[in-house]
Coordinates of C-alpha atoms and ligand atoms in Angstrom, one line a residue:
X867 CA -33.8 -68.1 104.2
X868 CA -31.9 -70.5 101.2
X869 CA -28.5 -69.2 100.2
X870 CA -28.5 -66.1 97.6
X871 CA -27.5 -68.0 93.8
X872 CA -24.5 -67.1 92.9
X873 CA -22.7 -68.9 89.9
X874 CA -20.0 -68.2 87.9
X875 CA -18.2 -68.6 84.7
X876 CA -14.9 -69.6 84.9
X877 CA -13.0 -69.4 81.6
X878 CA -9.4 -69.7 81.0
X879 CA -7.8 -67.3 78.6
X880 CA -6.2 -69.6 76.6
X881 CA -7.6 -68.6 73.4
X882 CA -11.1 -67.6 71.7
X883 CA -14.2 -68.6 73.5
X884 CA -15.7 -71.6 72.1
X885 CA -19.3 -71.1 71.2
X886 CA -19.8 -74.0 73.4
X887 CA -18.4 -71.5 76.4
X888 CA -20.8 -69.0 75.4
X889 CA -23.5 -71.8 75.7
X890 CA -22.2 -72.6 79.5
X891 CA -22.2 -68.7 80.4
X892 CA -25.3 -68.2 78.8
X893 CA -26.7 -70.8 80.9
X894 CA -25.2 -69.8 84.1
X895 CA -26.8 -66.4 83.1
X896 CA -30.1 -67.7 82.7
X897 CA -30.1 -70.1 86.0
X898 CA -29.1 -66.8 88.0
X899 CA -31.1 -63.9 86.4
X900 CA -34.0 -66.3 86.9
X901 CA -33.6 -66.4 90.6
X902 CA -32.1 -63.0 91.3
X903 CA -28.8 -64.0 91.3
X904 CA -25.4 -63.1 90.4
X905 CA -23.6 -64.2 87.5
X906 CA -19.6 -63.7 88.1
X907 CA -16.8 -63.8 85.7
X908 CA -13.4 -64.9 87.1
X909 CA -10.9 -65.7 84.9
X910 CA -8.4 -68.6 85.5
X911 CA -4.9 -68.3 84.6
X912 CA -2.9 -69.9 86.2
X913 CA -1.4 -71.6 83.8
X914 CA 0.7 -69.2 82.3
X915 CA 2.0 -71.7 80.0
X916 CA -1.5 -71.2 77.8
X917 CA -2.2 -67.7 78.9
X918 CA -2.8 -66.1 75.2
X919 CA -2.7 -62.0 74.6
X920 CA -6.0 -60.7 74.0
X921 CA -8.2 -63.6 74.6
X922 CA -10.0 -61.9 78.2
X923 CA -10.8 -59.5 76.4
X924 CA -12.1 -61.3 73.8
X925 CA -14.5 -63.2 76.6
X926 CA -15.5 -60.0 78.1
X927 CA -16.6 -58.4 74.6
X928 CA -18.2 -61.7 73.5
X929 CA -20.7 -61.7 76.6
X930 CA -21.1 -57.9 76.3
X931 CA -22.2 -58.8 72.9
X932 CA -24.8 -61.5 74.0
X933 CA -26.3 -59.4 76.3
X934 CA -24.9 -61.3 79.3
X935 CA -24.2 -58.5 81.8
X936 CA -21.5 -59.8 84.9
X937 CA -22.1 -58.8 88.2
X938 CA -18.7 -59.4 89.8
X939 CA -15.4 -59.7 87.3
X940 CA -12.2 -58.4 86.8
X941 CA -13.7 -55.0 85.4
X942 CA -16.2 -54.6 87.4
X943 CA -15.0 -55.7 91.1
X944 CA -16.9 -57.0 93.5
X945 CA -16.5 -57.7 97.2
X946 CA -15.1 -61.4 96.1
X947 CA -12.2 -60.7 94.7
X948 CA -10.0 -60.3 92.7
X949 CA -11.6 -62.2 89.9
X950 CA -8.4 -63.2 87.9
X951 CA -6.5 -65.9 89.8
X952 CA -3.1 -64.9 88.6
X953 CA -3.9 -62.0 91.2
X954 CA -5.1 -64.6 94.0
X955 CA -2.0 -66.9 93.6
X956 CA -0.9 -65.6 97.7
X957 CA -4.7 -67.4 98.3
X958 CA -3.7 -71.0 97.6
X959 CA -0.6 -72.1 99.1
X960 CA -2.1 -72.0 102.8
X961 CA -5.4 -74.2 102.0
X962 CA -2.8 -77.0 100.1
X963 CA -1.1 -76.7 103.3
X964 CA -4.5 -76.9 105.4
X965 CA -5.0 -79.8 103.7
X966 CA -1.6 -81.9 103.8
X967 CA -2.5 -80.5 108.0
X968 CA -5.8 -82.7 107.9
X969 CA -4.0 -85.8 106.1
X970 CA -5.2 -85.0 103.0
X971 CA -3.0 -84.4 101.0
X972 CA 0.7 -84.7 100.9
X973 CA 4.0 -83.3 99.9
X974 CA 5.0 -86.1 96.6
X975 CA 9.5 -85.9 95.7
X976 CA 8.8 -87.8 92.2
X977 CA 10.8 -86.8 89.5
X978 CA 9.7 -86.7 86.1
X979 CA 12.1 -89.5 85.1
X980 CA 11.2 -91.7 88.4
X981 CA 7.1 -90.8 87.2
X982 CA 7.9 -92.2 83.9
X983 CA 9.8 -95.1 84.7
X984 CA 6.8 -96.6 86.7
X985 CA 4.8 -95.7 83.9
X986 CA 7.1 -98.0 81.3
X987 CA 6.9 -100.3 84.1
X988 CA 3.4 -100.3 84.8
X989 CA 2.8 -100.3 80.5
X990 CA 4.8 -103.1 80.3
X991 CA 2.6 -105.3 82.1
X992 CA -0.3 -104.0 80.3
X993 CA -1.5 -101.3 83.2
X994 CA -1.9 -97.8 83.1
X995 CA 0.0 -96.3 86.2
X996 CA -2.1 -94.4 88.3
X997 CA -0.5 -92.8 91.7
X998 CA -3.1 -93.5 94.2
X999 CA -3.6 -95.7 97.5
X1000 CA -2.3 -98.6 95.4
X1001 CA 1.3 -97.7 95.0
X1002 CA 1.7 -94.2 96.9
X1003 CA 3.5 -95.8 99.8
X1004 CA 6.1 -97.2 98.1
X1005 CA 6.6 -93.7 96.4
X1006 CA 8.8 -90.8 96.5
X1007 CA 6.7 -88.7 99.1
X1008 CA 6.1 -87.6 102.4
X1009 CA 3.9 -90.3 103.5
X1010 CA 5.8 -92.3 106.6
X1011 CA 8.5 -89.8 106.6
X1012 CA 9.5 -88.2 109.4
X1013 CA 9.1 -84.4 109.9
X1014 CA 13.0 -83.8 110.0
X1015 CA 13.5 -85.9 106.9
X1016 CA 10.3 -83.2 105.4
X1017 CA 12.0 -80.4 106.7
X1018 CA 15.2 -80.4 105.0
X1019 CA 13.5 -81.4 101.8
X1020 CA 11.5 -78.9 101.2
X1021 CA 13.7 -76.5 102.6
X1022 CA 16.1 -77.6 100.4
X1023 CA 13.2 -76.6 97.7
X1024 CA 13.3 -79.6 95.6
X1025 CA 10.9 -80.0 93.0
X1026 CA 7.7 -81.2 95.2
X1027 CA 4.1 -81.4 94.2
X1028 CA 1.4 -81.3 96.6
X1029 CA -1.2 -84.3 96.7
X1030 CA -4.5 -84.8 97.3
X1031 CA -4.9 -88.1 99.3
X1032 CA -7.7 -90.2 97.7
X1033 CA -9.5 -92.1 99.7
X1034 CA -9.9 -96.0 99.1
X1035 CA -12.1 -97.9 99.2
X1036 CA -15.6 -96.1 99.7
X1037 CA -18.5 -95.8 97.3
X1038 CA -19.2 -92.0 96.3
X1039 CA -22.7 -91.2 95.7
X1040 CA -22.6 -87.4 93.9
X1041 CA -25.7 -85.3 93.1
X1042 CA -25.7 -83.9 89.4
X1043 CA -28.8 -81.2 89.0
X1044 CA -28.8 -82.4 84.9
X1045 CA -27.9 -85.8 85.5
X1046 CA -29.2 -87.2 89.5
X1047 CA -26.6 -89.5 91.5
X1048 CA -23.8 -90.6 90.2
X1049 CA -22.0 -93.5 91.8
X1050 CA -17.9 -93.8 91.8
X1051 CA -16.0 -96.2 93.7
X1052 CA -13.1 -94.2 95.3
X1053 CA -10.6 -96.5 94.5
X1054 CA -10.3 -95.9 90.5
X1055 CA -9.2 -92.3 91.9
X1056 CA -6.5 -90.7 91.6
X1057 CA -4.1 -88.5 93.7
X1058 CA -4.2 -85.6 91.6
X1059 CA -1.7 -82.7 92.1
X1060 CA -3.2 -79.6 93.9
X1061 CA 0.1 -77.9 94.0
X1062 CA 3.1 -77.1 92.5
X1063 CA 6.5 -76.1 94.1
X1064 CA 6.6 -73.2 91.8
X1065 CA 3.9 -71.6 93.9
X1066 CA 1.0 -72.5 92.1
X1067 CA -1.8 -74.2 92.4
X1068 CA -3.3 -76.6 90.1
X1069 CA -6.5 -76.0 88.5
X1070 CA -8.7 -78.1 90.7
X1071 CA -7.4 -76.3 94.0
X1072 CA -7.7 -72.6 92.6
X1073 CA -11.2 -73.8 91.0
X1074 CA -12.8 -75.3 95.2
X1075 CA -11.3 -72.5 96.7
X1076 CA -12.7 -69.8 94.7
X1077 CA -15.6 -71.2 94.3
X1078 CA -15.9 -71.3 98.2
X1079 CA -14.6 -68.1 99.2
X1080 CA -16.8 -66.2 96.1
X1081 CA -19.2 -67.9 98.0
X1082 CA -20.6 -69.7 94.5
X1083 CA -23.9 -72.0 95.0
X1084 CA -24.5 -73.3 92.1
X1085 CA -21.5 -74.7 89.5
X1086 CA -22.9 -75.0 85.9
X1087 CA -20.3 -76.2 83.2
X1088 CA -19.6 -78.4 80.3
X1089 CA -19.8 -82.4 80.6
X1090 CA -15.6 -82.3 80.0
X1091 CA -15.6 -81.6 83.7
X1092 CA -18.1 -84.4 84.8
X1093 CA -14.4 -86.5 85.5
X1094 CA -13.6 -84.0 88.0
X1095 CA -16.9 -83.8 90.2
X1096 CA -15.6 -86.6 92.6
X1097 CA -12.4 -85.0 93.1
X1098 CA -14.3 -81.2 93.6
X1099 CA -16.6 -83.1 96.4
X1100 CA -14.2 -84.9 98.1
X1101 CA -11.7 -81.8 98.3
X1102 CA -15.0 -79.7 99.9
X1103 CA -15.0 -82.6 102.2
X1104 CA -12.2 -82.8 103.2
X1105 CA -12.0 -78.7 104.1
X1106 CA -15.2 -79.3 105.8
X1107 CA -16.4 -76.9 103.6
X1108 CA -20.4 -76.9 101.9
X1109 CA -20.3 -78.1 98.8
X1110 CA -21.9 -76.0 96.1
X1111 CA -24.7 -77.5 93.4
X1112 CA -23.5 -79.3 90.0
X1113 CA -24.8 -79.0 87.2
X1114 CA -23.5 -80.3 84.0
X1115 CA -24.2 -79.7 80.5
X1116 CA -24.4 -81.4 77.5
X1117 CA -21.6 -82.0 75.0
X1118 CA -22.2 -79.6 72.0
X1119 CA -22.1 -82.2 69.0
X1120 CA -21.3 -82.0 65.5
X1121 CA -24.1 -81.1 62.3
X1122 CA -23.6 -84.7 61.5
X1123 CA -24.3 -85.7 65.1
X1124 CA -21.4 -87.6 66.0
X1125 CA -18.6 -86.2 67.9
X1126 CA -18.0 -83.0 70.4
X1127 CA -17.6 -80.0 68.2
X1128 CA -14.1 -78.5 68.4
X1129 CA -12.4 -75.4 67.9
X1130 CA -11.1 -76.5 65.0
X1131 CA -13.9 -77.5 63.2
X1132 CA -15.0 -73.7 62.8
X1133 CA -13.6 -72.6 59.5
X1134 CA -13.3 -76.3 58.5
X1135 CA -17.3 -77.2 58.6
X1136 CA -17.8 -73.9 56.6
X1137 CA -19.3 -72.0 59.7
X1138 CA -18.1 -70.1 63.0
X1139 CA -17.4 -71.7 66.4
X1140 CA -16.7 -68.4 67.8
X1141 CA -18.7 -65.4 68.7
X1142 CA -16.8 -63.2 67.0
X1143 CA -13.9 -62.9 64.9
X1144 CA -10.3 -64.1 66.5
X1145 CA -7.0 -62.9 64.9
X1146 CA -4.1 -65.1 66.7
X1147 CA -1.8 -62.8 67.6
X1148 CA 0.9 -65.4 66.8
X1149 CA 0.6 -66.5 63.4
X1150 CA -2.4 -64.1 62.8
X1151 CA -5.0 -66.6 61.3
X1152 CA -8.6 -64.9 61.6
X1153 CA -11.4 -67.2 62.6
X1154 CA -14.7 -66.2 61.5
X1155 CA -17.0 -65.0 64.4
X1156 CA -20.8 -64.8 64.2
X1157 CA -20.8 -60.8 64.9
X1158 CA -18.7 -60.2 61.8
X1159 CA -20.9 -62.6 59.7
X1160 CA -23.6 -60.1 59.8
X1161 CA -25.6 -62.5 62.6
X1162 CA -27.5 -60.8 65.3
X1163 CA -27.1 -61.6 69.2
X1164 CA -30.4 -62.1 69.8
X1165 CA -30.5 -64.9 67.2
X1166 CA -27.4 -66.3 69.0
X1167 CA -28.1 -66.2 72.3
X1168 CA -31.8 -67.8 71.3
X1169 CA -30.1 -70.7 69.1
X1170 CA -27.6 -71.5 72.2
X1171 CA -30.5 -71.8 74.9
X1172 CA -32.1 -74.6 72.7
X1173 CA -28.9 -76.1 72.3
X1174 CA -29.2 -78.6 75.2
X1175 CA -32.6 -77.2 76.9
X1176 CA -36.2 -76.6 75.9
X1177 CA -39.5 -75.1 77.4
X1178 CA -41.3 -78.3 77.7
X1179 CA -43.5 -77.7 74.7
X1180 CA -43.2 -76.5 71.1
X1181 CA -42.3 -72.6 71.9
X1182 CA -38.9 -71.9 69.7
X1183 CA -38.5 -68.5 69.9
X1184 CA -37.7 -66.7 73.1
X1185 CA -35.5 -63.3 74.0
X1186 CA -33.0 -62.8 76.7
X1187 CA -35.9 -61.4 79.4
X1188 CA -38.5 -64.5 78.7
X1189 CA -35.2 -67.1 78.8
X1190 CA -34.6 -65.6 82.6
X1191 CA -38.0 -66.9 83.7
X1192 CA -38.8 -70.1 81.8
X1193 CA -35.4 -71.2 82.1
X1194 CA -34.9 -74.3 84.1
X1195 CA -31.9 -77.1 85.1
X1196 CA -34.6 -79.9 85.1
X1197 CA -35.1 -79.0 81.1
X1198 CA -31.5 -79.3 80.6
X1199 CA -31.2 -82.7 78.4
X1200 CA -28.4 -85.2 79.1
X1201 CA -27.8 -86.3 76.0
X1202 CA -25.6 -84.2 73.6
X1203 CA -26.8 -81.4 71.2
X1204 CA -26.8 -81.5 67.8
X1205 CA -25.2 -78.1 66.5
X1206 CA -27.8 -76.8 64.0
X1207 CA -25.6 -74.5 61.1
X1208 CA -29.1 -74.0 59.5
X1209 CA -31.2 -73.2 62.7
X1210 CA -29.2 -70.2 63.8
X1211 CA -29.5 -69.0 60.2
X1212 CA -33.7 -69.7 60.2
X1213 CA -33.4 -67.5 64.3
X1214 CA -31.2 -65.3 62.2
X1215 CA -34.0 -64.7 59.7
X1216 CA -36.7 -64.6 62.4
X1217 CA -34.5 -61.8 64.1
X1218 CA -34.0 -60.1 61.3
X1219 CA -37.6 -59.2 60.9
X1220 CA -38.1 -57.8 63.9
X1221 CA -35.5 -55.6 63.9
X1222 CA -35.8 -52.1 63.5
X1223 CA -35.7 -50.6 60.3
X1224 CA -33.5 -47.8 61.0
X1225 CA -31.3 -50.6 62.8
X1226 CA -31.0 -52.3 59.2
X1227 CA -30.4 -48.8 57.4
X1228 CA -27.7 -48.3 59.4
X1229 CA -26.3 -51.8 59.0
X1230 CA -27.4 -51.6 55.3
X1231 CA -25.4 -48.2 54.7
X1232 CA -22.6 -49.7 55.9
X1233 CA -22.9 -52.4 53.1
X1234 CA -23.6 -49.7 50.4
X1235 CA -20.5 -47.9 51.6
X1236 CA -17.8 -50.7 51.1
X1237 CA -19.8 -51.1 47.8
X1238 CA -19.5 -47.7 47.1
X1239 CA -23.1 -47.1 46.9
X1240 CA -24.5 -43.9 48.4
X1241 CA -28.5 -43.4 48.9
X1242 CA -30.1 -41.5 50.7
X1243 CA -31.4 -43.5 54.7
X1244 CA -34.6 -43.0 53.0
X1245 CA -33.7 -44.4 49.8
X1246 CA -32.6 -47.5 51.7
X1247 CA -35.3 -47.9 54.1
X1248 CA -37.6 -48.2 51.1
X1249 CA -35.8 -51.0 49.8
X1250 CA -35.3 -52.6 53.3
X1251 CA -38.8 -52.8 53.5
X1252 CA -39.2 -54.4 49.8
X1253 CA -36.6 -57.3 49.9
X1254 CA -35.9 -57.8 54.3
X1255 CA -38.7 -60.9 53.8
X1256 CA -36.5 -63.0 51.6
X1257 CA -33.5 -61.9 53.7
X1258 CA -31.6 -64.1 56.6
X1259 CA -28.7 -61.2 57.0
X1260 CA -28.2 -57.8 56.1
X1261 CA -25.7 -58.8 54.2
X1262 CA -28.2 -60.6 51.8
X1263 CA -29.3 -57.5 50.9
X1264 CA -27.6 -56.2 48.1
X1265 CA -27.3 -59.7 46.4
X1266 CA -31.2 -59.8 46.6
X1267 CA -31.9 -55.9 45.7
X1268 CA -29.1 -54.7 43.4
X1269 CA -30.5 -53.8 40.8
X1270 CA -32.4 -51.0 42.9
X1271 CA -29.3 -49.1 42.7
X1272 CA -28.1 -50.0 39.1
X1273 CA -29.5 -50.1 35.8
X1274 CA -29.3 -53.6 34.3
X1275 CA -26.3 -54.0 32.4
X1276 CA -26.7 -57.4 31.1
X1277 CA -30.7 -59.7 30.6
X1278 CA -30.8 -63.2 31.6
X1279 CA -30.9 -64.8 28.4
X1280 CA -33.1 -67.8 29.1
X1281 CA -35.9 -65.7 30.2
X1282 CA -35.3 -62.9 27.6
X1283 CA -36.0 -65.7 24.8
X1284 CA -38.6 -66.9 26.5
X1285 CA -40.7 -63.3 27.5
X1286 CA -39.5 -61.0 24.8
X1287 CA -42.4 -61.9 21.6
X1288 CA -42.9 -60.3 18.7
X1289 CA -44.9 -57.6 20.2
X1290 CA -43.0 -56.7 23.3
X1291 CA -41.3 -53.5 22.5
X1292 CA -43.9 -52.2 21.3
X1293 CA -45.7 -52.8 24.4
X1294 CA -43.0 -51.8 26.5
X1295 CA -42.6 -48.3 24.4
X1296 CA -46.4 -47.2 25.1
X1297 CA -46.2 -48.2 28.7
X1298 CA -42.9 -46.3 28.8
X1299 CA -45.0 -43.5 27.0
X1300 CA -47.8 -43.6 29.3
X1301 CA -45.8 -43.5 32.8
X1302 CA -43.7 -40.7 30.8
X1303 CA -46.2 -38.7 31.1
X1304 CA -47.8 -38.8 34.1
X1305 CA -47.8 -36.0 36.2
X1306 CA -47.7 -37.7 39.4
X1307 CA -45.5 -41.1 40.4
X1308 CA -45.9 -43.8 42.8
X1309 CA -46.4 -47.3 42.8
X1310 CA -50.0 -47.4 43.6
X1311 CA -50.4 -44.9 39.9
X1312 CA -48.0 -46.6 38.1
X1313 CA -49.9 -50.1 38.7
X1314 CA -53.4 -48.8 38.1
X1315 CA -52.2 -46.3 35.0
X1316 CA -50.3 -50.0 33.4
X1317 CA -53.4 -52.0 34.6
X1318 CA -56.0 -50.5 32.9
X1319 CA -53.9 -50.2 30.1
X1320 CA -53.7 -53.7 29.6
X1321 CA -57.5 -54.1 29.9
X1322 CA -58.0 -51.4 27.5
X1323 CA -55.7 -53.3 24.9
X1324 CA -57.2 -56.4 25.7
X1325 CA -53.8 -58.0 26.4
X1326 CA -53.3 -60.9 29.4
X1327 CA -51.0 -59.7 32.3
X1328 CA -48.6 -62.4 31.3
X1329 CA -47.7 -61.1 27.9
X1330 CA -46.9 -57.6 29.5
X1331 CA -46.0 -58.5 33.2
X1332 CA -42.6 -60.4 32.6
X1333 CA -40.9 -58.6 30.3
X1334 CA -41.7 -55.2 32.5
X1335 CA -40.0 -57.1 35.1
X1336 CA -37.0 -58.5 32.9
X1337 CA -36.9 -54.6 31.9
X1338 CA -37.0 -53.2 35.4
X1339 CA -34.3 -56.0 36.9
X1340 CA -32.7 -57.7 34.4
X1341 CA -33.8 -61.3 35.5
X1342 CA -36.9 -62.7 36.8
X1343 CA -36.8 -62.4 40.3
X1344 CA -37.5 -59.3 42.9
X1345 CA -40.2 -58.1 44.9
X1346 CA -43.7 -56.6 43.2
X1347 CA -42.8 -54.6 39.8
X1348 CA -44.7 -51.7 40.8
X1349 CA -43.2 -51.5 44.2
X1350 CA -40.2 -51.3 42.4
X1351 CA -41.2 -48.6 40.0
X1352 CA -42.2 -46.6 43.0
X1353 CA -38.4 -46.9 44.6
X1354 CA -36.6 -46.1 41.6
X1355 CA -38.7 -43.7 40.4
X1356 CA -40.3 -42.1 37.0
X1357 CA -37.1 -41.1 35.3
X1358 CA -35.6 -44.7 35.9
X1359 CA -38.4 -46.7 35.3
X1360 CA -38.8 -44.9 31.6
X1361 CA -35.1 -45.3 31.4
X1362 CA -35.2 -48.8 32.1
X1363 CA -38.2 -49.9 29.8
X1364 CA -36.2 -47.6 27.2
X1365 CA -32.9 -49.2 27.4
X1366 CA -34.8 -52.8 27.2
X1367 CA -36.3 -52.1 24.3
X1368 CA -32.9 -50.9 22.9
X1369 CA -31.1 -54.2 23.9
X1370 CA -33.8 -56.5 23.8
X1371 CA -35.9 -55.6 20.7
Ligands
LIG948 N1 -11.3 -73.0 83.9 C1 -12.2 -74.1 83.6 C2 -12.5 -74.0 82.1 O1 -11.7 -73.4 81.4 C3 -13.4 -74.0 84.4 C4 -14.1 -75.3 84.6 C5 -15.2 -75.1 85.7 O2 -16.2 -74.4 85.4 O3 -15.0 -75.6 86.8 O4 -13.4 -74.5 81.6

């Protein structure tokens, strides 16, 4: 039987989730739903230096949103946990221990002011000091000293470090799912601190021994942490422990193509890097979020997928359900993705059509509300229907249908010169005559009733269509004239063909 997938996504809560985050738990999602796995959210905090107020939550409700349900997490439990390493820091100090046991790792005395004299040193003669099998036994660490000597230092509780001991001189060959072997020569390593004397550990210990005791098999995650793999397979190694699958994605790119897309390019580039809004709770700046700006979750989980994978063919358009089964690792492209401002906008669209209509009255409502509008749901739905085509958010709505809740004030002068003749008003009086006094209304009457009435006066539609619709909307745009007359009615269509005449005339 082959190991049950389990993968996780492994955020720390150092601020907003980057859209690029969402991408890497989406992904994780996808890989695991697809094989009846479990997708796990732990959070890791250990650095309480960057731990910000608010911003787990903030993850948590920005997955909920996506539709990207965790299995095992810090609400939910599971039999892995805890899931938030600040409540796992007891775990660590006994497997840096283990390690400095095997001769792996070591117990390193540098201060910061001996570190950074070897760096002027080593800058000095044009190097970059790296603390690694070149130099580390002429250091200030444990290496060659005898166990009494070790004793009373860290007894003594001076400022140590724990040290993973890189090995020299071997050729690594690692496995990347995305990306195939990757060869490193051990030597450009470096001894990177696992530990720290004030009890915790450093990411890259908390991250393997999680990873091993949550029993992960599969590590999906962003390209930034490509650096890192030889260090993650050598520390399995050296626990003797089975190292999980990597997998590493692409680097989300800017619109222009060139450069990773930052957190602070959000507000700057004149769209959102976040899922949804973020207030700092320090200096209270509000970052826009695609939630707040009216976009739907379905169009953002369905942009991110294609952000760095594809089906294999031309297929574009794809919900969470049909992502779980077509979604591969093999798909998954190496080179960076181009971030798309327009595309999530055109899935936005798409999305927006097939949502339900009384989905969009109730959005729609909300709209009128803040406007101070107030129609009936039924009201709305029938202008939904009418105008939702040239629409790519709800929000569009009122900017492309507002005159279906007000008379127009004001005519668009260019097209007023241009459509009102002569003859108009007196056009526009009969037909306001004739619809005046129909017993019935709808927009199928209205249109046959004014159609026949311009075949009876042997007039062409263009000398009576336009300035019905300059009437009815006060510009020339909006959906089918008659289709509007049947939304607003008998009363206000007469009104608005009366008042035309009136200002136009
Ligand atoms: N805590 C790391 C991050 O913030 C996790 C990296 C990993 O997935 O190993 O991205």
């Amino acid at each position: 039987m082959s190991t049950p997938v389990r993968v996780r996504f492994a955020p720390s809560p150092t601020g907003p989730l980057h859209i690029g985050g969402v991408r890497t738990a989406l992904f994780n999602y996808l890989f695991a739903k697809g094989k009846n796995g479990k997708f796990i959210l732990r959070i890791e905090d250990t650095d309480q230096n960057r731990y910000v107020e608010g911003a787990e939550d903030y993850i948590i409700e920005s997955l909920n949103w996506c539709g990207i349900t965790i299995d095992e997490g810090p609400r939910e439990g599971g039999d892995k946990g805890p899931y938030r390493q600040s409540e796992r820091k007891e775990i660590y100090r006994k497997y840096a221990e283990m390690l400095v046991e095997k001769g792996h790792a070591y117990y390193a005395f540098d201060t910061a002011e001996e570190l950074d004299t070897r760096r002027q040193e080593a800058e000095s003669l044009g190097n970059t000091f790296i603390y690694n099998w070149y130099n580390r036994d002429h250091l200030n660490n444990s290496l060659g000293m005898d166990q009494e000597t070790l004793k009373g230092k860290l007894e003594n509780s001076d400022n140590y470090v724990i040290r993973f001991k890189a090995p020299k001189d071997e050729t690594l060959v690692l496995k990347d799912r995305i990306r195939g072997e990757i060869t490193i020569d051990t030597n450009i390593l470096d001894d990177k601190v696992l530990f720290k004397s004030d009890g915790m550990p450093t990411y890259h210990l908390a991250n393997i021994v999680d990873d091993h005791l949550m029993e992960i098999s599969h590590v999906i995650r962003g390209e930034e942490w490509l650096p890192s793999l030889a260090l993650h397979v050598l520390l399995y190694r050296s626990f003797g422990w089975q190292a999980p699958e990597f997998a590493h994605l692409p680097l989300i790119l800017k619109p222009a193509g060139k450069g990773k897309l930052s957190k602070r390019d959000g507000d700057k580039l004149g769209f959102p890097v976040f899922p949804l809004e973020w207030k700092d709770p320090k200096d209270g700046t509000v970052s826009a979020g695609y939630r707040e700006e009216g976009y739907f979750p379905e169009a953002v989980v369905n942009f991110l997928a294609l952000l760095g994978w594809n089906p294999g063919d031309e297929r574009e358009i794809f919900g969470m359900e049909e992502l779980c089964d077509v979604f591969t690792l093999e798909k998954v492209n190496k080179s960076g993705a181009r971030f798309d401002p327009d595309k999530i906008k055109w899935f936005n669209h798409h999305y927006l059509q097939q949502a339900s209509v009384s989905e969009l009255v109730d959005r729609f409502q909300k709209v009128l509300k803040s406007n101070r509008i107030e129609v009936s749901d039924d009201f709305a739905e029938k202008v939904i229907v009418l105008i939702r085509e040239r629409a790519d958010f709800v929000g569009d709505f009122l900017e492309l249908g507002g005159f279906f809740f007000e008379t127009p004030q004001t005519y668009d002068e260019k097209a007023a010169r241009k459509q009102w003749k002569e003859d108009t008003n007196r056009y526009i009086n009969e037909i306001g005559d004739l619809l005046a006094g129909l017993p019935e209304f709808s927009s199928e009457i209205s249109e046959s009733v004014v159609k026949q009435w311009i075949t009876d006066n042997e007039l062409g539609f263009g000398k009576v269509m336009p300035p019905l619709r300059l009437a009815l909307v006060g510009e020339m745009k909006g959906p089918h004239i008659f289709d509007i007359m049947g939304v607003i009615g008998q009363e206000e269509t007469v009104a608005r063909l009366r008042r035309a005449v009136e200002v136009l005339g």
